Tab-separated table of C-alpha atoms in Angstrom:
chain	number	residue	atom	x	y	z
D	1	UNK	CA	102.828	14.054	-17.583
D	2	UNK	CA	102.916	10.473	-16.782
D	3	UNK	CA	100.972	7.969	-18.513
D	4	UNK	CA	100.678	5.908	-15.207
D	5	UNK	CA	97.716	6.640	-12.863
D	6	UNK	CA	99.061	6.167	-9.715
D	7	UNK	CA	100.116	8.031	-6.413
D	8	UNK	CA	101.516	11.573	-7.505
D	9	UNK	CA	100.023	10.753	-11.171
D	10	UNK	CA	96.684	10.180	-10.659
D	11	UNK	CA	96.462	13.366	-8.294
D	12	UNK	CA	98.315	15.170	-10.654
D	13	UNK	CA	95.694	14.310	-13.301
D	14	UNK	CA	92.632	15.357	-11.075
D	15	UNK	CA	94.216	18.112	-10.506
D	16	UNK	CA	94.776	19.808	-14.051
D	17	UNK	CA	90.978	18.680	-14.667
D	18	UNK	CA	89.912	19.807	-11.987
D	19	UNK	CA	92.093	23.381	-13.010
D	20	UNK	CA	90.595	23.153	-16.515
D	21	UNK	CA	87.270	23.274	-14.702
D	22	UNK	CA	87.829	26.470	-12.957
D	23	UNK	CA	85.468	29.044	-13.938
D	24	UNK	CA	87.084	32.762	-14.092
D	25	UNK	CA	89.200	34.660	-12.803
D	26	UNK	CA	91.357	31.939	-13.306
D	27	UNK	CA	92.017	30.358	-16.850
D	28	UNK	CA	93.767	27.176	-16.947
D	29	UNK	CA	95.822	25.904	-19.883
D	30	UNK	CA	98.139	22.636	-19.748
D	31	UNK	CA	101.671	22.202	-21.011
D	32	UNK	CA	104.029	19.813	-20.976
D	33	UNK	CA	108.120	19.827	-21.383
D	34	UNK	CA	108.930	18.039	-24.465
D	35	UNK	CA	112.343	17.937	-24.518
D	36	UNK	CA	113.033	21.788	-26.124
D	37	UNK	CA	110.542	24.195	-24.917
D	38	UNK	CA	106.794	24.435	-22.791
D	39	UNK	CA	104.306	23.456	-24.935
D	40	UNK	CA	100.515	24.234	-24.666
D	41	UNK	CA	98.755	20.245	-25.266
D	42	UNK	CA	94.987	20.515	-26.008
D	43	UNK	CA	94.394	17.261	-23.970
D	44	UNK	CA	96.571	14.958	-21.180
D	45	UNK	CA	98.457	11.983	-22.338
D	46	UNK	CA	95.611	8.797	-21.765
D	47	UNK	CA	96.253	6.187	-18.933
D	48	UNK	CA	97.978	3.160	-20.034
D	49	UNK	CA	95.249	0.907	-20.390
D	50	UNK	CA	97.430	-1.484	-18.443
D	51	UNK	CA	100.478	-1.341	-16.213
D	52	UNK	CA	103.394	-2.108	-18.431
D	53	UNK	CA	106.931	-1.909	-16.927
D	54	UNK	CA	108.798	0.783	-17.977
D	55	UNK	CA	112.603	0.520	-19.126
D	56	UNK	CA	113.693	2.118	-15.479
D	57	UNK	CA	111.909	-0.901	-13.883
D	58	UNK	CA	113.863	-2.938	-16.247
D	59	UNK	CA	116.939	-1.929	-15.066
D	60	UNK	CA	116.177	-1.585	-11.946
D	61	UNK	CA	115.989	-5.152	-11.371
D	62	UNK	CA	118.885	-5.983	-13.808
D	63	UNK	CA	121.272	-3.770	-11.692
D	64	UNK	CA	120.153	-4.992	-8.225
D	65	UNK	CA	120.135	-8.628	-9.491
D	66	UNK	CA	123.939	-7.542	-10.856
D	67	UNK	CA	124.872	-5.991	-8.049
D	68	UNK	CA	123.319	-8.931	-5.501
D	69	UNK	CA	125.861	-11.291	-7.907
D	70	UNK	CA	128.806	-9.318	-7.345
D	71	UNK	CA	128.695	-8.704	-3.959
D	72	UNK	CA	128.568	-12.744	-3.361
D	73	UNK	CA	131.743	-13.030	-5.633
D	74	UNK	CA	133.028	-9.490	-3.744
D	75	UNK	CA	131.565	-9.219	-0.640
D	76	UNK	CA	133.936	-6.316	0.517
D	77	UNK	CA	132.603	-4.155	-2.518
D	78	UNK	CA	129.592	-3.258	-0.765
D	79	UNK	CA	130.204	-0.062	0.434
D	80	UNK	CA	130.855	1.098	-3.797
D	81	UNK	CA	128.101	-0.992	-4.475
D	82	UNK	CA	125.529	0.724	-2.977
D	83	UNK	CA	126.665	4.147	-2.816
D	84	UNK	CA	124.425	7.128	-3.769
D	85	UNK	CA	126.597	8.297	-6.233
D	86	UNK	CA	126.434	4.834	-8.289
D	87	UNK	CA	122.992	5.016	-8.085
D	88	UNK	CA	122.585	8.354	-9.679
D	89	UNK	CA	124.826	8.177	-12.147
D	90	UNK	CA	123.442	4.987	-13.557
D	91	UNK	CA	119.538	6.707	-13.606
D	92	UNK	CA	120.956	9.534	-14.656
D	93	UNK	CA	122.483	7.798	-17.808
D	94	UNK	CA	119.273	6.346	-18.341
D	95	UNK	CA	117.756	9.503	-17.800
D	96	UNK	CA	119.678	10.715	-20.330
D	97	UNK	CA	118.587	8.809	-22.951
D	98	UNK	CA	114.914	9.039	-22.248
D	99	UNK	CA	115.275	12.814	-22.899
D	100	UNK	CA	117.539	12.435	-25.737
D	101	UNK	CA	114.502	10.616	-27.127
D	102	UNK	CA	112.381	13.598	-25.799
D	103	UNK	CA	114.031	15.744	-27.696
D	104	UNK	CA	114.088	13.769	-30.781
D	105	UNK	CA	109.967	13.723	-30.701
D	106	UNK	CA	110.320	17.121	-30.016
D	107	UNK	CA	111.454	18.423	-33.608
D	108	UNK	CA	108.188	17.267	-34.797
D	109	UNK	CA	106.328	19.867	-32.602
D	110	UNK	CA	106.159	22.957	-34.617
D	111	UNK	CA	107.224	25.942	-32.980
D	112	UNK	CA	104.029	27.559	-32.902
D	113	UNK	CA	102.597	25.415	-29.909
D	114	UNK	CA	105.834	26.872	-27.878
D	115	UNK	CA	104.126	28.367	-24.957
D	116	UNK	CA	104.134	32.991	-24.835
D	117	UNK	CA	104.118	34.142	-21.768
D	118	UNK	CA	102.861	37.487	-20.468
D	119	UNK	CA	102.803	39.253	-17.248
D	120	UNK	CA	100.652	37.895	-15.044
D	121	UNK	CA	101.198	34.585	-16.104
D	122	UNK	CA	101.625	32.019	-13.497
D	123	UNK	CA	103.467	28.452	-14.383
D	124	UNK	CA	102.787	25.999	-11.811
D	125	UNK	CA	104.862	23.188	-11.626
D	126	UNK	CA	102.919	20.408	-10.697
D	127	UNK	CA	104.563	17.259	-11.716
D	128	UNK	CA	108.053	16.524	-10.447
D	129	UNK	CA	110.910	16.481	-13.648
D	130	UNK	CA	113.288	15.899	-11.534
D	131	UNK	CA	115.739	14.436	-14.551
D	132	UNK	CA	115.297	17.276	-17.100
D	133	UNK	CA	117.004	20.426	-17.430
D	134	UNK	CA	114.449	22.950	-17.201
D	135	UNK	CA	116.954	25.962	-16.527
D	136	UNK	CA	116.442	27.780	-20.250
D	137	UNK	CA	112.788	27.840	-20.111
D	138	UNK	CA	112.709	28.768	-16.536
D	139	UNK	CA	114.376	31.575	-17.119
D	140	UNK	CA	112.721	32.599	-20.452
D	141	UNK	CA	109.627	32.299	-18.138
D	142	UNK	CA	110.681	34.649	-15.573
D	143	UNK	CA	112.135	37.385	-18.607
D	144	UNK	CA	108.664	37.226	-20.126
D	145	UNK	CA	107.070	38.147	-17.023
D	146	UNK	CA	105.435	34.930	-15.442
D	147	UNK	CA	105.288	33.627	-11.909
D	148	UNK	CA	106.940	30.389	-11.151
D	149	UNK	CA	105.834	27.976	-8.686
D	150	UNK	CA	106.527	25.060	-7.794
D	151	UNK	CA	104.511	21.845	-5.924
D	152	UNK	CA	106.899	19.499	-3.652
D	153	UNK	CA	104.952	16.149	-2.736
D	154	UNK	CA	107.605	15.709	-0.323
D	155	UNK	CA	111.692	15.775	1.007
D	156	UNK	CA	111.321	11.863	1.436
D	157	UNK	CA	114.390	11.667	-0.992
D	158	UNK	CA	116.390	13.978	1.394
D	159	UNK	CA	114.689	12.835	4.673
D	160	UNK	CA	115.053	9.055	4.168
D	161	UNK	CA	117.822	8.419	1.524
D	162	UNK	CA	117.403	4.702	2.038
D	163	UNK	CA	113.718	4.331	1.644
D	164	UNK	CA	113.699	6.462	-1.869
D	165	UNK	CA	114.630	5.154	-5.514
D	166	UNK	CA	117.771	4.705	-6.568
D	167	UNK	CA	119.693	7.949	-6.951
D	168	UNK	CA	116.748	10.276	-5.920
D	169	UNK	CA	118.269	12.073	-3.245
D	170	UNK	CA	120.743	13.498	-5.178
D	171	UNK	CA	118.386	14.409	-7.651
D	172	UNK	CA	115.820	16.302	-5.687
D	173	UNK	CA	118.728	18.147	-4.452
D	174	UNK	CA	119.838	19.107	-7.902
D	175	UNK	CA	116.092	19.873	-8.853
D	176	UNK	CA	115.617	22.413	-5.863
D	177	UNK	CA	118.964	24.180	-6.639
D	178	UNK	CA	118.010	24.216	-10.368
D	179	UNK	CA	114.493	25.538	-9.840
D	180	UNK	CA	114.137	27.270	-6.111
D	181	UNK	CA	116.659	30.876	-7.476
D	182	UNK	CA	113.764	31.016	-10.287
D	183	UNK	CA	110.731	30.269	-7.687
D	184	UNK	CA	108.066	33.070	-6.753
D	185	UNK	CA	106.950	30.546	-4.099
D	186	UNK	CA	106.254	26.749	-3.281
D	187	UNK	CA	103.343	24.649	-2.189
D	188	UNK	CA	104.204	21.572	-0.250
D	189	UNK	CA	100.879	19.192	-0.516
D	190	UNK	CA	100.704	19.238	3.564
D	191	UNK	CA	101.058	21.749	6.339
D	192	UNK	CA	103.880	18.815	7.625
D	193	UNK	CA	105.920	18.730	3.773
D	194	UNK	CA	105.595	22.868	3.869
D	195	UNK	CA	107.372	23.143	7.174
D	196	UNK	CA	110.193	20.883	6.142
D	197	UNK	CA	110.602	22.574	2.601
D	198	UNK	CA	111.134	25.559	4.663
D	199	UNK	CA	113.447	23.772	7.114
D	200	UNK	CA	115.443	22.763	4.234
D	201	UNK	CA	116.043	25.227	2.174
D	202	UNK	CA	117.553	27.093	4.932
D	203	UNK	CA	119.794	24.756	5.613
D	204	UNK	CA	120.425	24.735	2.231
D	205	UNK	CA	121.067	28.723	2.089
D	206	UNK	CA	118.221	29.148	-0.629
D	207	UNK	CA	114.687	30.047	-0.345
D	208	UNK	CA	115.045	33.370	1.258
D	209	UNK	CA	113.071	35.302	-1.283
D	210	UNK	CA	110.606	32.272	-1.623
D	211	UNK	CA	106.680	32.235	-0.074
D	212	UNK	CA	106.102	28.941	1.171
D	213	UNK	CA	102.824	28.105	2.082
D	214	UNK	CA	100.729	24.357	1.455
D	215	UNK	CA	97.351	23.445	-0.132
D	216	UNK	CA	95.780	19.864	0.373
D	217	UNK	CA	94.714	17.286	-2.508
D	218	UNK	CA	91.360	16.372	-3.075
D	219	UNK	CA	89.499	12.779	-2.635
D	220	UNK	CA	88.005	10.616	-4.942
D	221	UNK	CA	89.323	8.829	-7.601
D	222	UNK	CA	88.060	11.486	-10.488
D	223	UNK	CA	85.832	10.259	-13.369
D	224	UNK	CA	85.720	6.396	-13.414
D	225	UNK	CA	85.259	4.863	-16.998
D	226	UNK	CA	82.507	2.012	-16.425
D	227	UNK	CA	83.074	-0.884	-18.653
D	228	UNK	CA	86.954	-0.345	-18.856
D	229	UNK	CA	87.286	-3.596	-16.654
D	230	UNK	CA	85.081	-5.770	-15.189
D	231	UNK	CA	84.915	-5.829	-11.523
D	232	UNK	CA	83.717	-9.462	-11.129
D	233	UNK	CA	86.793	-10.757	-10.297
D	234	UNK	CA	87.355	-8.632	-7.507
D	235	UNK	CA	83.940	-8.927	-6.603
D	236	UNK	CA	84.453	-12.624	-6.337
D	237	UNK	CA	87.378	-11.919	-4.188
D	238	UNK	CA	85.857	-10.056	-1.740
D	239	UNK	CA	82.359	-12.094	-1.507
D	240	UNK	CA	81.646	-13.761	1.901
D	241	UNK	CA	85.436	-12.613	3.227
D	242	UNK	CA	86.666	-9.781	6.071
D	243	UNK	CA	89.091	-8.028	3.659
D	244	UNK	CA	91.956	-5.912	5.150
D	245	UNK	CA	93.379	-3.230	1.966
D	246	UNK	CA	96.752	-2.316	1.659
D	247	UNK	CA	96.912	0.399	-1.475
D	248	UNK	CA	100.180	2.280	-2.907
D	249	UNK	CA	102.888	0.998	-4.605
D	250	UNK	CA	105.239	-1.669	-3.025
D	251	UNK	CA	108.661	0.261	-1.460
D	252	UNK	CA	110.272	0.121	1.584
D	253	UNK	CA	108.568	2.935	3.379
D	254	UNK	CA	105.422	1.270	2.649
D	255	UNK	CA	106.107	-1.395	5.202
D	256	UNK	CA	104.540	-4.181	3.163
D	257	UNK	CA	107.193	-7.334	4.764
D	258	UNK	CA	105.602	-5.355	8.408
D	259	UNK	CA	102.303	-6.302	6.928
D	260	UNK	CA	102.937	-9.686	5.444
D	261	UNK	CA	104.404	-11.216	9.066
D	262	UNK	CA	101.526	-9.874	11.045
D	263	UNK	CA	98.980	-11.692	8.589
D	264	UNK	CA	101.500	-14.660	8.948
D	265	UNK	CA	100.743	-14.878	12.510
D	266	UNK	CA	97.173	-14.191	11.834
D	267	UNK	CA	96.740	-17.046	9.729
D	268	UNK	CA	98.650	-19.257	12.127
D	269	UNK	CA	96.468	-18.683	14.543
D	270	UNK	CA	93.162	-19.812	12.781
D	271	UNK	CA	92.112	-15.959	11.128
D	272	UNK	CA	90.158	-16.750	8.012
D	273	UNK	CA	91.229	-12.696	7.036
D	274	UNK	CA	92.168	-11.966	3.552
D	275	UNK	CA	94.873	-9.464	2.660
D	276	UNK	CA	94.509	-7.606	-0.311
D	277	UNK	CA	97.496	-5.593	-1.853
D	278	UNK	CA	96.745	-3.550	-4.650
D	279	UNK	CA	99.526	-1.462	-6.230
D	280	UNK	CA	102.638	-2.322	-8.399
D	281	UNK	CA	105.943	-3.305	-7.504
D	282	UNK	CA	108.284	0.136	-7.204
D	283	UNK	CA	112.072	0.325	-5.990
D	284	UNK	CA	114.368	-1.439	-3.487
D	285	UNK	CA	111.608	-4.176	-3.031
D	286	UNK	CA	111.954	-7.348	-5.054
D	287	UNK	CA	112.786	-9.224	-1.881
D	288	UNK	CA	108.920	-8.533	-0.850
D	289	UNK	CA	107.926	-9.249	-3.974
D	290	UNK	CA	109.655	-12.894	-4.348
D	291	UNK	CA	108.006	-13.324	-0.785
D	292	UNK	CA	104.433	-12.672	-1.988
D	293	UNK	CA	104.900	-14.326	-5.186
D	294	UNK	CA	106.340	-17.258	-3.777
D	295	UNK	CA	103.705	-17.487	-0.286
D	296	UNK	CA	101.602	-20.335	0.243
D	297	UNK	CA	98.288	-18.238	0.983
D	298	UNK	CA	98.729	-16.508	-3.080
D	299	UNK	CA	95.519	-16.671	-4.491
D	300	UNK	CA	93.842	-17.494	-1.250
D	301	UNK	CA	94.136	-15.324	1.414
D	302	UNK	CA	96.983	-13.260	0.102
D	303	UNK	CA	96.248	-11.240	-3.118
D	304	UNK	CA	98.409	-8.595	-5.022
D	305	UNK	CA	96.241	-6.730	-7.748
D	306	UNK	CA	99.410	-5.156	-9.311
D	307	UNK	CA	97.350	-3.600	-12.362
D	308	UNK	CA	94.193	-2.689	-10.829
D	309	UNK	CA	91.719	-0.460	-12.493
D	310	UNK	CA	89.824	2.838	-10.804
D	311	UNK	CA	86.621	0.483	-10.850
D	312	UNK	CA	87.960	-1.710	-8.833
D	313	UNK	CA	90.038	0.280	-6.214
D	314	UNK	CA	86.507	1.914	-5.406
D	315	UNK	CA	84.883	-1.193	-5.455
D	316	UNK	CA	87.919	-2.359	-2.563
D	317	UNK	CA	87.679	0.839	-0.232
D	318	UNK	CA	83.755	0.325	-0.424
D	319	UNK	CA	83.675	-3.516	0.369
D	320	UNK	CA	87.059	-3.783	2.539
D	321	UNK	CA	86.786	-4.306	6.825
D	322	UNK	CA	89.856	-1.446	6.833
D	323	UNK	CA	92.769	0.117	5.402
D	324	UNK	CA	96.367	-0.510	6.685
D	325	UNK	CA	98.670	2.221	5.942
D	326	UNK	CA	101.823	1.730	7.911
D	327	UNK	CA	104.147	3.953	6.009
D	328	UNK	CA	107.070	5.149	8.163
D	329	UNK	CA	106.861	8.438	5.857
D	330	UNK	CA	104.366	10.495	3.842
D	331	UNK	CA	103.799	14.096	2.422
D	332	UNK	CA	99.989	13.572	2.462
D	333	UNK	CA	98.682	9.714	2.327
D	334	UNK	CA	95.984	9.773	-0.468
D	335	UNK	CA	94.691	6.099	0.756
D	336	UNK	CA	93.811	7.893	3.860
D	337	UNK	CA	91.511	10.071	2.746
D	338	UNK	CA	89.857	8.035	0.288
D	339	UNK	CA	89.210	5.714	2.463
D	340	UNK	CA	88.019	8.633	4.961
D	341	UNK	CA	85.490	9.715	2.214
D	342	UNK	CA	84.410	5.917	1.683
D	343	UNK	CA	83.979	5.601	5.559
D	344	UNK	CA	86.143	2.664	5.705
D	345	UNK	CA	88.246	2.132	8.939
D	346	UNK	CA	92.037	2.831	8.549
D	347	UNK	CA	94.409	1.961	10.985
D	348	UNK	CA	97.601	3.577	10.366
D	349	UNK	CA	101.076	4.622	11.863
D	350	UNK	CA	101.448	7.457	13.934
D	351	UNK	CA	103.400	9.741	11.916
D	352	UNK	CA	102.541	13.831	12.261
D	353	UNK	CA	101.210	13.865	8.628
D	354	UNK	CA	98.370	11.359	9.317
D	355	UNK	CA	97.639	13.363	12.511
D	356	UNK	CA	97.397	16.587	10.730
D	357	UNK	CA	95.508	15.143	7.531
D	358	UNK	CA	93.261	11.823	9.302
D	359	UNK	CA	92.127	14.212	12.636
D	360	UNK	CA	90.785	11.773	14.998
D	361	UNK	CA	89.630	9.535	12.287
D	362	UNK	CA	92.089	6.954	11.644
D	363	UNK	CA	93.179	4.191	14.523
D	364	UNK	CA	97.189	4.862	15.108
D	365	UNK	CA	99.280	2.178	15.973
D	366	UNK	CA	103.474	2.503	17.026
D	367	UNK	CA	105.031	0.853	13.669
D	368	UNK	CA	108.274	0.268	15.623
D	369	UNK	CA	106.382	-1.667	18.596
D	370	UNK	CA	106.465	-5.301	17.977
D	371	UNK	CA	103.163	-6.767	16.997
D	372	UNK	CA	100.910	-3.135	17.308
D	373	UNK	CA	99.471	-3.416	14.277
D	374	UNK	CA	98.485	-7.299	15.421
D	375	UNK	CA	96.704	-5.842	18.684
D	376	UNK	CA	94.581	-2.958	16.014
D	377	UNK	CA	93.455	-5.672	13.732
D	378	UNK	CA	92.567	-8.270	16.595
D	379	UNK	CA	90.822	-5.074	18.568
D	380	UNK	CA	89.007	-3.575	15.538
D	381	UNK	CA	87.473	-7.424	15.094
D	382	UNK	CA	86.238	-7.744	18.344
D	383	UNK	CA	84.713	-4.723	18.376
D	384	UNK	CA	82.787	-5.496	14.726
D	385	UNK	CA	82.229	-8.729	15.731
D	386	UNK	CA	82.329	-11.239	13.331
D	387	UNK	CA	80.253	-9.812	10.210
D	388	UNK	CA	81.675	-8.987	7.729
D	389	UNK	CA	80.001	-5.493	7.146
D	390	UNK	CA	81.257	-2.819	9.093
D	391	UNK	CA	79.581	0.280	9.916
D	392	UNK	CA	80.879	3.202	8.337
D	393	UNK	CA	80.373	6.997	8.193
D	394	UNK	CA	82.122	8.697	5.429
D	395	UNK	CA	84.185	12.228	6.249
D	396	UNK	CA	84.061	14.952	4.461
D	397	UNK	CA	87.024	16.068	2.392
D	398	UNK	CA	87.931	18.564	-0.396
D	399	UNK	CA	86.873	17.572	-3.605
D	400	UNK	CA	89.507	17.761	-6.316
D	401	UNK	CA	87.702	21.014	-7.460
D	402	UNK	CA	88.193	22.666	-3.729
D	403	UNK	CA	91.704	21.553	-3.774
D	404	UNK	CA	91.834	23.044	-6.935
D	405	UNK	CA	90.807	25.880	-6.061
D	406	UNK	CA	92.511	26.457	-2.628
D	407	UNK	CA	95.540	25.852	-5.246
D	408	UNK	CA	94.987	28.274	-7.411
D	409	UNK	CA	94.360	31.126	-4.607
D	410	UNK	CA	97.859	30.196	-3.053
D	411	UNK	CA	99.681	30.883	-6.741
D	412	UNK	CA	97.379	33.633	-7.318
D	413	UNK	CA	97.669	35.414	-4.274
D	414	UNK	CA	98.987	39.098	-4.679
């Protein structure tokens, strides 16, 4: 389990507490991988108190600040450059150590805390580990009589090989040829990621003994510890101004640049709007990232909250005029339904996942027609007006404890 508490890891957090929760028939216990066997953890690893850059975003930007030197000096290496392969088998070295260094740690865990498992068991697994072996233990699993299933967040990887981190694609593939032959069945987070798994894994020539089916996550951001950081600053930003949120972490899917040249013309034009992007910088995006660090409005009317606090996101999706989430591609949209259960206005793109998860809520806009999400904004303003406060009326959503529980009845399920 990740220390970070974003995206997949902060809903893979509410989950398990929500799990833990669970009153009978259904006993919960977490485990983690730690480089040798499952083992049972009284308690998940805590939240890095701030967002520190790992050693893959290290070199991540060393290799694409290499690899934008050498293809100035060798122009017609470009193809070799950014191939697939190269990609994987650089994150895969670094993948490698990390787990050598897993398994190091490891031989401090005595073997005691290795997880038993009987029939009946069910292992659900929740967290992608997409660069560690898991094969032995799967299949010790399966001889002990447990249940495997796994949770797939989405086939972006597959699906859109240029909008996903470096060397991904080929390791999802990898993953769901390692793990699908040991699979009792698999939950995609959406009815949309569930139809595609399925889709897939045809293609694929696996899956035909596997029960694929899809559960939803839950809203809200879980339990928020007051006093971790104070939300005066944020307060400050968003006093007197008509705030438009952009939350998730910066990638190319994400549309952020989309975002950045409709506020652009915005601002030309006299709007006194504030954008407000909170997430951390992720993969394939340092060109966006030079651009926001290097715009005129920073600190004014453009503002990147890179290591925002729980406190504060709520304090943004209950004080913001709207949400833009133009993402070309999801497998569920978690902004989208927070900001459904904080009543705040989202206009988004009109992708089938935000139809099946948003309803009728959210305003839709064509991503790929020049200056849509332009018209939204400038139509959701006229029709507020001027104030800053907009009306809202929250929509009910699952709770992390229904999604829990609609969970645990999929996996559970005779």
């Amino acid at each position: 389990m990740s220390r970070y508490n974003t995206g997949i890891q902060r809903a893979a957090r509410n989950l398990v507490d929500a799990c833990l929760s669970s009153p009978q028939p259904w006993p919960c216990r977490p485990v983690i991988y730690n480089g040798r066997f499952f083992e049972s953890i009284d308690d998940l690893p805590k939240v890095a108190a701030e967002a520190k850059r790992s050693i893959v975003d290290v070199l991540r930007q060393s290799f694409h600040h290499a690899r934008s030197v050498s293809l100035r000096v060798a122009p017609g290496a470009r193809a070799a450059l950014h191939s697939q392969r190269l990609e994987y088998g650089l994150r895969r070295f670094v993948h490698g150590i990390q787990n050598a260094r897993r398994w190091a740690r490891s031989l401090a865990v005595p073997r005691s805390r290795r997880v038993q498992f009987r029939r009946g068991d069910v292992l659900v697994l929740l967290d992608p580990a997409w660069s560690v072996d898991l094969t032995h233990e799967l299949r010790r699993a399966k001889r002990e009589g447990a249940d495997i299933w796994l949770v797939v967040n989405d086939l972006i990887p597959i699906e859109y090989p240029g909008l996903a981190p470096e060397g991904t694609p080929i390791l999802m593939d990898q993953w769901l040829r390692q793990v699908v032959p040991f699979a009792n069945g698999a939950l995609g987070i959406s009815r949309s990621v569930a139809t595609d798994l399925r889709v897939h894994l045809n293609d694929m020539g696996l899956g035909d003994h596997l029960r694929i089916d899809h559960f939803y996550l839950g809203a809200g951001l879980g339990k928020i510890e007051t006093g971790a950081r104070d939300v005066a600053e944020i307060a400050g930003i968003f006093a007197g101004a008509r705030i438009y949120l952009i939350v998730g972490t910066i990638e190319p899917r994400k549309n952020h640049a989309m975002v950045i040249d409709t506020f652009d013309r915005l601002w030309s034009s006299g709007s006194t709007s504030k954008l407000v992007i909170f997430g951390r910088l992720g993969w394939r995006s340092d060109d966006v990232a030079r651009r926001v660090r290097g715009h005129p409005e920073l600190g004014r009317r453009l503002l990147w909250l890179e290591a925002g606090t729980d406190a504060e996101l709520e304090f943004a999706y209950r004080h913001a005029a709207a949400l833009l989430f133009p993402s070309r591609c999801e497998g569920f949209g978690l902004p989208l339904v927070e900001a459904m259960l904080y009543g705040l206005p989202a206009l988004t793109s009109d992708i089938p996942v935000f139809r099946e998860i948003g309803g009728d809520y959210p305003r839709f806009f064509d991503i790929d027609a020049g200056g849509a999400l332009e018209s939204a904004i400038r139509t959701l303003e006229r029709e507020s007006g001027r104030s800053v406060v907009v009306p809202r009326t929250p929509m009910v959503w699952l709770s992390w404890s229904e999604s829990a529980r609609m969970l645990l009845e999929k996996v559970t399920c005779a």
